[in-house]
Amino acid sequence: MVWELEGWPPTANPPDDSPSYLAQTEMELRDFALANLRSLQEEARKRRERECAIKERWLQQSFDTLMKESQDKLWDYRRRADEGEDMRIAIQQEEENLKALRREKDERSKELEQERLLTVLEPELQAVALVIPKSALSAKGTAGQDEETIKRQVEKAGMDFVMDYERRQGREPKDVSGEFCGYDIISTSLTETRYIEVKSFATTGTVEMTAHEWQMAERLGDRYWLYVVENALTEPTLHIVQNPTRLNAQPIVGIVKVAIAQWKEAN
């Protein structure tokens, strides 16, 4: 079940300590669930009853049809036997089939009755999410910083992480992000040169590339690399995609960009 409780006031600032705020909210939500356990049980019972009623109708109709077909076959086989045909094996097989259908119908009916029974357990809270209007975030980012400042910090953290990664791989990276080349880093070794575009996220998201970046990727092919850094400010995780133009990208209408939603699948 998903509950939408009180909305965040549009004019209020985000909490300074979101984890503590969510922990307190989690406790309140658990108490709320326990206090409303009876109504939750009744809601679940009604939903289960509706589901079982649908299954019961399907069960009855399907097995009635199958059993009628089997009975019709038996009637026809016995008629032909009365007329002199040797139908012993056919009759025996169809009688076994009819018995099997009856057994299966009984078993399914018993299983369905078990489905109708509900066991009351204490609700298990899976997660709590705090949804803050973008207007509030624009006015005040996390830790009192504006959104643009946080964005720059995320980008810098991602670049630093990728530069360090390239050095650890035995290549010599050069930051060219300020030269508008269509990529951020040229990384060279004795055997290859990588043209790397870095995309960084505070958590994760859809990768967006400008038309210029996409054109350079098309021109350079397998020499063009997309490095995506998730959780750049906390626990950076690097995903590497060679030649992103082979992925399914969607143009963003009205903005000169392309969006790659399924970039993780290329790893």
PDB file of C-alpha atoms in Angstrom:
ATOM      1  CA  MET A   1       0.000   0.000   0.000  1.00  0.00           C
ATOM      2  CA  VAL A   2       1.131   3.544  -0.717  1.00  0.00           C
ATOM      3  CA  TRP A   3      -0.103   6.368   1.485  1.00  0.00           C
ATOM      4  CA  GLU A   4       0.091  10.030   0.634  1.00  0.00           C
ATOM      5  CA  LEU A   5      -0.026  11.860   3.934  1.00  0.00           C
ATOM      6  CA  GLU A   6       0.358  15.590   4.537  1.00  0.00           C
ATOM      7  CA  GLY A   7       1.856  17.572   1.688  1.00  0.00           C
ATOM      8  CA  TRP A   8       4.908  19.740   2.251  1.00  0.00           C
ATOM      9  CA  PRO A   9       3.864  23.416   2.594  1.00  0.00           C
ATOM     10  CA  PRO A  10       4.915  25.185  -0.641  1.00  0.00           C
ATOM     11  CA  THR A  11       6.296  28.171   1.253  1.00  0.00           C
ATOM     12  CA  ALA A  12       8.271  26.161   3.837  1.00  0.00           C
ATOM     13  CA  ASN A  13      11.998  25.549   3.588  1.00  0.00           C
ATOM     14  CA  PRO A  14      13.297  21.951   3.411  1.00  0.00           C
ATOM     15  CA  PRO A  15      14.401  20.523   6.765  1.00  0.00           C
ATOM     16  CA  ASP A  16      18.059  21.092   7.614  1.00  0.00           C
ATOM     17  CA  ASP A  17      18.452  17.459   8.677  1.00  0.00           C
ATOM     18  CA  SER A  18      16.364  15.370   6.270  1.00  0.00           C
ATOM     19  CA  PRO A  19      17.473  11.925   7.607  1.00  0.00           C
ATOM     20  CA  SER A  20      16.403  12.829  11.163  1.00  0.00           C
ATOM     21  CA  TYR A  21      13.151  14.277   9.877  1.00  0.00           C
ATOM     22  CA  LEU A  22      12.413  11.092   7.910  1.00  0.00           C
ATOM     23  CA  ALA A  23      13.293   8.893  10.902  1.00  0.00           C
ATOM     24  CA  GLN A  24      10.784  10.774  13.051  1.00  0.00           C
ATOM     25  CA  THR A  25       8.185  10.567  10.280  1.00  0.00           C
ATOM     26  CA  GLU A  26       8.782   6.817   9.989  1.00  0.00           C
ATOM     27  CA  MET A  27       7.961   6.365  13.684  1.00  0.00           C
ATOM     28  CA  GLU A  28       4.803   8.453  13.351  1.00  0.00           C
ATOM     29  CA  LEU A  29       3.734   6.556  10.257  1.00  0.00           C
ATOM     30  CA  ARG A  30       4.214   3.200  11.988  1.00  0.00           C
ATOM     31  CA  ASP A  31       2.039   4.359  14.902  1.00  0.00           C
ATOM     32  CA  PHE A  32      -0.549   5.567  12.394  1.00  0.00           C
ATOM     33  CA  ALA A  33      -0.611   2.143  10.686  1.00  0.00           C
ATOM     34  CA  LEU A  34      -1.024   0.287  13.979  1.00  0.00           C
ATOM     35  CA  ALA A  35      -3.837   2.608  15.041  1.00  0.00           C
ATOM     36  CA  ASN A  36      -5.648   1.927  11.770  1.00  0.00           C
ATOM     37  CA  LEU A  37      -4.969  -1.789  11.628  1.00  0.00           C
ATOM     38  CA  ARG A  38      -8.659  -2.780  11.788  1.00  0.00           C
ATOM     39  CA  SER A  39      -9.655  -0.586   8.849  1.00  0.00           C
ATOM     40  CA  LEU A  40      -6.629  -1.828   6.908  1.00  0.00           C
ATOM     41  CA  GLN A  41      -7.661  -5.397   7.584  1.00  0.00           C
ATOM     42  CA  GLU A  42     -11.197  -4.731   6.351  1.00  0.00           C
ATOM     43  CA  GLU A  43      -9.892  -3.016   3.219  1.00  0.00           C
ATOM     44  CA  ALA A  44      -7.574  -5.949   2.516  1.00  0.00           C
ATOM     45  CA  ARG A  45     -10.412  -8.441   3.130  1.00  0.00           C
ATOM     46  CA  LYS A  46     -12.706  -6.716   0.629  1.00  0.00           C
ATOM     47  CA  ARG A  47      -9.957  -6.549  -1.975  1.00  0.00           C
ATOM     48  CA  ARG A  48      -9.100 -10.220  -1.457  1.00  0.00           C
ATOM     49  CA  GLU A  49     -12.772 -11.184  -1.710  1.00  0.00           C
ATOM     50  CA  ARG A  50     -13.114  -9.346  -5.025  1.00  0.00           C
ATOM     51  CA  GLU A  51     -10.027 -11.086  -6.395  1.00  0.00           C
ATOM     52  CA  CYS A  52     -11.206 -14.515  -5.222  1.00  0.00           C
ATOM     53  CA  ALA A  53     -14.665 -13.985  -6.680  1.00  0.00           C
ATOM     54  CA  ILE A  54     -13.137 -13.336 -10.094  1.00  0.00           C
ATOM     55  CA  LYS A  55     -10.928 -16.416  -9.796  1.00  0.00           C
ATOM     56  CA  GLU A  56     -13.890 -18.523  -8.650  1.00  0.00           C
ATOM     57  CA  ARG A  57     -15.993 -17.563 -11.688  1.00  0.00           C
ATOM     58  CA  TRP A  58     -13.106 -18.339 -14.016  1.00  0.00           C
ATOM     59  CA  LEU A  59     -12.475 -21.656 -12.248  1.00  0.00           C
ATOM     60  CA  GLN A  60     -16.104 -22.726 -12.456  1.00  0.00           C
ATOM     61  CA  GLN A  61     -16.558 -21.723 -16.092  1.00  0.00           C
ATOM     62  CA  SER A  62     -13.302 -23.218 -17.366  1.00  0.00           C
ATOM     63  CA  PHE A  63     -13.674 -26.576 -15.605  1.00  0.00           C
ATOM     64  CA  ASP A  64     -17.372 -26.841 -16.474  1.00  0.00           C
ATOM     65  CA  THR A  65     -16.423 -26.417 -20.137  1.00  0.00           C
ATOM     66  CA  LEU A  66     -13.595 -28.968 -19.965  1.00  0.00           C
ATOM     67  CA  MET A  67     -15.676 -31.523 -18.079  1.00  0.00           C
ATOM     68  CA  LYS A  68     -18.617 -31.142 -20.488  1.00  0.00           C
ATOM     69  CA  GLU A  69     -16.276 -31.729 -23.423  1.00  0.00           C
ATOM     70  CA  SER A  70     -14.966 -34.871 -21.700  1.00  0.00           C
ATOM     71  CA  GLN A  71     -18.481 -36.134 -20.947  1.00  0.00           C
ATOM     72  CA  ASP A  72     -19.543 -35.519 -24.547  1.00  0.00           C
ATOM     73  CA  LYS A  73     -16.572 -37.543 -25.750  1.00  0.00           C
ATOM     74  CA  LEU A  74     -17.472 -40.404 -23.399  1.00  0.00           C
ATOM     75  CA  TRP A  75     -21.063 -40.372 -24.611  1.00  0.00           C
ATOM     76  CA  ASP A  76     -19.855 -40.516 -28.221  1.00  0.00           C
ATOM     77  CA  TYR A  77     -17.322 -43.289 -27.479  1.00  0.00           C
ATOM     78  CA  ARG A  78     -19.970 -45.418 -25.734  1.00  0.00           C
ATOM     79  CA  ARG A  79     -22.420 -44.898 -28.580  1.00  0.00           C
ATOM     80  CA  ARG A  80     -19.768 -46.058 -31.054  1.00  0.00           C
ATOM     81  CA  ALA A  81     -18.970 -49.022 -28.795  1.00  0.00           C
ATOM     82  CA  ASP A  82     -22.663 -49.999 -28.826  1.00  0.00           C
ATOM     83  CA  GLU A  83     -22.466 -49.922 -32.617  1.00  0.00           C
ATOM     84  CA  GLY A  84     -19.616 -52.449 -32.583  1.00  0.00           C
ATOM     85  CA  GLU A  85     -16.416 -50.359 -32.561  1.00  0.00           C
ATOM     86  CA  ASP A  86     -13.614 -51.271 -30.179  1.00  0.00           C
ATOM     87  CA  MET A  87     -13.562 -48.159 -27.964  1.00  0.00           C
ATOM     88  CA  ARG A  88     -12.277 -49.695 -24.734  1.00  0.00           C
ATOM     89  CA  ILE A  89      -8.940 -47.835 -24.647  1.00  0.00           C
ATOM     90  CA  ALA A  90     -10.471 -44.514 -25.696  1.00  0.00           C
ATOM     91  CA  ILE A  91     -13.206 -44.834 -23.055  1.00  0.00           C
ATOM     92  CA  GLN A  92     -10.688 -45.766 -20.363  1.00  0.00           C
ATOM     93  CA  GLN A  93      -8.411 -42.823 -21.204  1.00  0.00           C
ATOM     94  CA  GLU A  94     -11.291 -40.336 -21.263  1.00  0.00           C
ATOM     95  CA  GLU A  95     -12.684 -41.629 -17.956  1.00  0.00           C
ATOM     96  CA  GLU A  96      -9.237 -41.053 -16.392  1.00  0.00           C
ATOM     97  CA  ASN A  97      -9.131 -37.586 -17.939  1.00  0.00           C
ATOM     98  CA  LEU A  98     -12.563 -36.763 -16.464  1.00  0.00           C
ATOM     99  CA  LYS A  99     -11.491 -37.985 -13.022  1.00  0.00           C
ATOM    100  CA  ALA A 100      -8.312 -35.891 -13.253  1.00  0.00           C
ATOM    101  CA  LEU A 101     -10.362 -32.798 -14.152  1.00  0.00           C
ATOM    102  CA  ARG A 102     -12.631 -33.337 -11.145  1.00  0.00           C
ATOM    103  CA  ARG A 103      -9.649 -33.792  -8.827  1.00  0.00           C
ATOM    104  CA  GLU A 104      -7.942 -30.671 -10.165  1.00  0.00           C
ATOM    105  CA  LYS A 105     -11.143 -28.640  -9.793  1.00  0.00           C
ATOM    106  CA  ASP A 106     -11.482 -29.760  -6.171  1.00  0.00           C
ATOM    107  CA  GLU A 107      -7.831 -28.921  -5.446  1.00  0.00           C
ATOM    108  CA  ARG A 108      -8.119 -25.498  -7.052  1.00  0.00           C
ATOM    109  CA  SER A 109     -11.302 -24.802  -5.082  1.00  0.00           C
ATOM    110  CA  LYS A 110      -9.573 -25.691  -1.808  1.00  0.00           C
ATOM    111  CA  GLU A 111      -6.611 -23.453  -2.693  1.00  0.00           C
ATOM    112  CA  LEU A 112      -9.021 -20.621  -3.442  1.00  0.00           C
ATOM    113  CA  GLU A 113     -10.680 -21.021  -0.061  1.00  0.00           C
ATOM    114  CA  GLN A 114      -7.255 -20.746   1.561  1.00  0.00           C
ATOM    115  CA  GLU A 115      -6.615 -17.535  -0.375  1.00  0.00           C
ATOM    116  CA  ARG A 116      -9.733 -16.018   1.178  1.00  0.00           C
ATOM    117  CA  LEU A 117      -8.229 -16.374   4.654  1.00  0.00           C
ATOM    118  CA  LEU A 118      -6.222 -13.420   5.927  1.00  0.00           C
ATOM    119  CA  THR A 119      -3.599 -13.623   8.654  1.00  0.00           C
ATOM    120  CA  VAL A 120      -3.231 -10.409  10.624  1.00  0.00           C
ATOM    121  CA  LEU A 121       0.407  -9.405  11.085  1.00  0.00           C
ATOM    122  CA  GLU A 122       1.954  -6.137  12.110  1.00  0.00           C
ATOM    123  CA  PRO A 123       2.414  -3.946   9.000  1.00  0.00           C
ATOM    124  CA  GLU A 124       5.959  -3.706   7.699  1.00  0.00           C
ATOM    125  CA  LEU A 125       6.984  -0.226   6.656  1.00  0.00           C
ATOM    126  CA  GLN A 126       9.071  -0.372   3.477  1.00  0.00           C
ATOM    127  CA  ALA A 127      10.088   3.252   2.979  1.00  0.00           C
ATOM    128  CA  VAL A 128       9.242   6.868   3.697  1.00  0.00           C
ATOM    129  CA  ALA A 129       9.719   9.574   1.069  1.00  0.00           C
ATOM    130  CA  LEU A 130       9.723  13.310   1.602  1.00  0.00           C
ATOM    131  CA  VAL A 131       8.485  15.175  -1.498  1.00  0.00           C
ATOM    132  CA  ILE A 132       9.519  18.825  -1.482  1.00  0.00           C
ATOM    133  CA  PRO A 133       8.252  21.310  -4.117  1.00  0.00           C
ATOM    134  CA  LYS A 134      10.902  22.445  -6.561  1.00  0.00           C
ATOM    135  CA  SER A 135      10.165  26.051  -5.611  1.00  0.00           C
ATOM    136  CA  ALA A 136      11.299  25.341  -2.055  1.00  0.00           C
ATOM    137  CA  LEU A 137      14.444  23.616  -3.278  1.00  0.00           C
ATOM    138  CA  SER A 138      15.229  26.510  -5.614  1.00  0.00           C
ATOM    139  CA  ALA A 139      15.055  28.915  -2.720  1.00  0.00           C
ATOM    140  CA  LYS A 140      17.202  26.746  -0.511  1.00  0.00           C
ATOM    141  CA  GLY A 141      19.172  23.656  -1.527  1.00  0.00           C
ATOM    142  CA  THR A 142      20.470  21.069   0.873  1.00  0.00           C
ATOM    143  CA  ALA A 143      22.711  22.427   3.627  1.00  0.00           C
ATOM    144  CA  GLY A 144      21.504  25.963   2.777  1.00  0.00           C
ATOM    145  CA  GLN A 145      23.129  26.042  -0.658  1.00  0.00           C
ATOM    146  CA  ASP A 146      21.412  27.173  -3.839  1.00  0.00           C
ATOM    147  CA  GLU A 147      20.680  24.651  -6.560  1.00  0.00           C
ATOM    148  CA  GLU A 148      23.323  25.928  -8.969  1.00  0.00           C
ATOM    149  CA  THR A 149      26.055  25.677  -6.330  1.00  0.00           C
ATOM    150  CA  ILE A 150      25.142  22.065  -5.604  1.00  0.00           C
ATOM    151  CA  LYS A 151      25.102  21.287  -9.330  1.00  0.00           C
ATOM    152  CA  ARG A 152      28.645  22.648  -9.716  1.00  0.00           C
ATOM    153  CA  GLN A 153      29.818  20.630  -6.724  1.00  0.00           C
ATOM    154  CA  VAL A 154      28.331  17.449  -8.210  1.00  0.00           C
ATOM    155  CA  GLU A 155      29.974  18.095 -11.587  1.00  0.00           C
ATOM    156  CA  LYS A 156      33.365  18.808 -10.008  1.00  0.00           C
ATOM    157  CA  ALA A 157      33.168  15.715  -7.804  1.00  0.00           C
ATOM    158  CA  GLY A 158      32.336  13.603 -10.864  1.00  0.00           C
ATOM    159  CA  MET A 159      35.210  15.050 -12.892  1.00  0.00           C
ATOM    160  CA  ASP A 160      37.688  14.549 -10.056  1.00  0.00           C
ATOM    161  CA  PHE A 161      36.553  10.960  -9.615  1.00  0.00           C
ATOM    162  CA  VAL A 162      36.913  10.183 -13.337  1.00  0.00           C
ATOM    163  CA  MET A 163      40.321  11.874 -13.600  1.00  0.00           C
ATOM    164  CA  ASP A 164      41.568   9.805 -10.665  1.00  0.00           C
ATOM    165  CA  TYR A 165      40.065   6.645 -12.167  1.00  0.00           C
ATOM    166  CA  GLU A 166      41.828   7.210 -15.496  1.00  0.00           C
ATOM    167  CA  ARG A 167      45.181   7.685 -13.771  1.00  0.00           C
ATOM    168  CA  ARG A 168      44.652   4.443 -11.853  1.00  0.00           C
ATOM    169  CA  GLN A 169      44.031   2.703 -15.178  1.00  0.00           C
ATOM    170  CA  GLY A 170      47.441   3.829 -16.467  1.00  0.00           C
ATOM    171  CA  ARG A 171      46.165   6.582 -18.763  1.00  0.00           C
ATOM    172  CA  GLU A 172      46.988  10.302 -18.734  1.00  0.00           C
ATOM    173  CA  PRO A 173      43.765  12.347 -18.565  1.00  0.00           C
ATOM    174  CA  LYS A 174      43.525  16.008 -19.595  1.00  0.00           C
ATOM    175  CA  ASP A 175      40.571  18.182 -18.557  1.00  0.00           C
ATOM    176  CA  VAL A 176      39.222  19.983 -21.650  1.00  0.00           C
ATOM    177  CA  SER A 177      35.728  20.641 -20.266  1.00  0.00           C
ATOM    178  CA  GLY A 178      36.145  24.396 -20.666  1.00  0.00           C
ATOM    179  CA  GLU A 179      37.068  24.183 -24.374  1.00  0.00           C
ATOM    180  CA  PHE A 180      33.605  23.120 -25.697  1.00  0.00           C
ATOM    181  CA  CYS A 181      34.995  20.136 -27.574  1.00  0.00           C
ATOM    182  CA  GLY A 182      31.898  17.977 -27.139  1.00  0.00           C
ATOM    183  CA  TYR A 183      33.640  15.945 -24.433  1.00  0.00           C
ATOM    184  CA  ASP A 184      35.227  16.722 -21.082  1.00  0.00           C
ATOM    185  CA  ILE A 185      38.427  14.677 -20.946  1.00  0.00           C
ATOM    186  CA  ILE A 186      41.045  13.385 -23.376  1.00  0.00           C
ATOM    187  CA  SER A 187      42.701  10.368 -21.803  1.00  0.00           C
ATOM    188  CA  THR A 188      45.698   8.762 -23.515  1.00  0.00           C
ATOM    189  CA  SER A 189      47.930   5.750 -23.114  1.00  0.00           C
ATOM    190  CA  LEU A 190      50.423   3.963 -25.377  1.00  0.00           C
ATOM    191  CA  THR A 191      47.628   1.934 -26.945  1.00  0.00           C
ATOM    192  CA  GLU A 192      44.563   4.204 -27.091  1.00  0.00           C
ATOM    193  CA  THR A 193      43.019   7.643 -26.751  1.00  0.00           C
ATOM    194  CA  ARG A 194      39.667   8.055 -25.056  1.00  0.00           C
ATOM    195  CA  TYR A 195      37.410  11.054 -25.597  1.00  0.00           C
ATOM    196  CA  ILE A 196      35.322  11.066 -22.420  1.00  0.00           C
ATOM    197  CA  GLU A 197      32.079  12.880 -21.664  1.00  0.00           C
ATOM    198  CA  VAL A 198      31.356  12.926 -17.908  1.00  0.00           C
ATOM    199  CA  LYS A 199      27.820  13.062 -16.511  1.00  0.00           C
ATOM    200  CA  SER A 200      27.469  13.300 -12.724  1.00  0.00           C
ATOM    201  CA  PHE A 201      24.493  12.923 -10.417  1.00  0.00           C
ATOM    202  CA  ALA A 202      23.947  13.634  -6.749  1.00  0.00           C
ATOM    203  CA  THR A 203      21.986  10.363  -6.794  1.00  0.00           C
ATOM    204  CA  THR A 204      21.034   9.136 -10.291  1.00  0.00           C
ATOM    205  CA  GLY A 205      18.922  10.148 -13.273  1.00  0.00           C
ATOM    206  CA  THR A 206      18.515  10.239 -17.045  1.00  0.00           C
ATOM    207  CA  VAL A 207      21.652  11.173 -18.975  1.00  0.00           C
ATOM    208  CA  GLU A 208      21.178  14.210 -21.202  1.00  0.00           C
ATOM    209  CA  MET A 209      23.662  15.094 -23.946  1.00  0.00           C
ATOM    210  CA  THR A 210      23.755  18.248 -26.018  1.00  0.00           C
ATOM    211  CA  ALA A 211      23.526  18.106 -29.803  1.00  0.00           C
ATOM    212  CA  HIS A 212      27.234  18.966 -30.026  1.00  0.00           C
ATOM    213  CA  GLU A 213      28.186  16.147 -27.647  1.00  0.00           C
ATOM    214  CA  TRP A 214      26.005  13.694 -29.581  1.00  0.00           C
ATOM    215  CA  GLN A 215      27.514  14.758 -32.910  1.00  0.00           C
ATOM    216  CA  MET A 216      31.022  14.244 -31.550  1.00  0.00           C
ATOM    217  CA  ALA A 217      29.996  10.820 -30.281  1.00  0.00           C
ATOM    218  CA  GLU A 218      28.709   9.926 -33.763  1.00  0.00           C
ATOM    219  CA  ARG A 219      31.921  11.225 -35.351  1.00  0.00           C
ATOM    220  CA  LEU A 220      34.336   9.482 -32.975  1.00  0.00           C
ATOM    221  CA  GLY A 221      32.397   6.199 -32.638  1.00  0.00           C
ATOM    222  CA  ASP A 222      34.103   3.689 -30.358  1.00  0.00           C
ATOM    223  CA  ARG A 223      36.732   6.244 -29.345  1.00  0.00           C
ATOM    224  CA  TYR A 224      34.013   8.272 -27.586  1.00  0.00           C
ATOM    225  CA  TRP A 225      33.204   7.200 -24.022  1.00  0.00           C
ATOM    226  CA  LEU A 226      30.382   8.188 -21.693  1.00  0.00           C
ATOM    227  CA  TYR A 227      31.337   8.042 -18.005  1.00  0.00           C
ATOM    228  CA  VAL A 228      28.376   8.370 -15.625  1.00  0.00           C
ATOM    229  CA  VAL A 229      29.044   8.998 -11.934  1.00  0.00           C
ATOM    230  CA  GLU A 230      26.199   8.315  -9.506  1.00  0.00           C
ATOM    231  CA  ASN A 231      26.197   9.559  -5.888  1.00  0.00           C
ATOM    232  CA  ALA A 232      29.081  11.842  -6.793  1.00  0.00           C
ATOM    233  CA  LEU A 233      29.119  13.703  -3.469  1.00  0.00           C
ATOM    234  CA  THR A 234      28.818  10.665  -1.191  1.00  0.00           C
ATOM    235  CA  GLU A 235      29.828   7.246  -2.542  1.00  0.00           C
ATOM    236  CA  PRO A 236      30.723   7.697  -6.222  1.00  0.00           C
ATOM    237  CA  THR A 237      29.794   4.799  -8.498  1.00  0.00           C
ATOM    238  CA  LEU A 238      31.146   4.825 -12.045  1.00  0.00           C
ATOM    239  CA  HIS A 239      29.336   3.416 -15.095  1.00  0.00           C
ATOM    240  CA  ILE A 240      31.191   3.352 -18.411  1.00  0.00           C
ATOM    241  CA  VAL A 241      29.550   3.262 -21.848  1.00  0.00           C
ATOM    242  CA  GLN A 242      31.610   3.022 -25.019  1.00  0.00           C
ATOM    243  CA  ASN A 243      30.039   4.824 -28.005  1.00  0.00           C
ATOM    244  CA  PRO A 244      26.696   5.939 -26.495  1.00  0.00           C
ATOM    245  CA  THR A 245      25.189   6.478 -29.966  1.00  0.00           C
ATOM    246  CA  ARG A 246      24.412   2.767 -30.100  1.00  0.00           C
ATOM    247  CA  LEU A 247      21.923   3.273 -27.256  1.00  0.00           C
ATOM    248  CA  ASN A 248      18.281   4.237 -27.601  1.00  0.00           C
ATOM    249  CA  ALA A 249      18.176   8.027 -27.200  1.00  0.00           C
ATOM    250  CA  GLN A 250      15.173  10.345 -27.428  1.00  0.00           C
ATOM    251  CA  PRO A 251      15.415  13.972 -28.633  1.00  0.00           C
ATOM    252  CA  ILE A 252      14.052  16.512 -26.149  1.00  0.00           C
ATOM    253  CA  VAL A 253      11.521  18.608 -28.051  1.00  0.00           C
ATOM    254  CA  GLY A 254      12.177  22.329 -27.913  1.00  0.00           C
ATOM    255  CA  ILE A 255      15.649  21.857 -26.392  1.00  0.00           C
ATOM    256  CA  VAL A 256      18.744  20.861 -28.299  1.00  0.00           C
ATOM    257  CA  LYS A 257      19.506  17.739 -26.281  1.00  0.00           C
ATOM    258  CA  VAL A 258      19.042  13.994 -26.419  1.00  0.00           C
ATOM    259  CA  ALA A 259      18.043  11.927 -23.378  1.00  0.00           C
ATOM    260  CA  ILE A 260      19.397   8.419 -22.667  1.00  0.00           C
ATOM    261  CA  ALA A 261      17.160   6.791 -20.061  1.00  0.00           C
ATOM    262  CA  GLN A 262      18.572   3.242 -20.225  1.00  0.00           C
ATOM    263  CA  TRP A 263      22.290   3.983 -20.064  1.00  0.00           C
ATOM    264  CA  LYS A 264      22.841   1.456 -17.215  1.00  0.00           C
ATOM    265  CA  GLU A 265      21.818  -1.428 -19.452  1.00  0.00           C
ATOM    266  CA  ALA A 266      24.883  -0.857 -21.623  1.00  0.00           C
ATOM    267  CA  ASN A 267      27.335  -1.872 -18.851  1.00  0.00           C
TER     268      ASN A 267
END
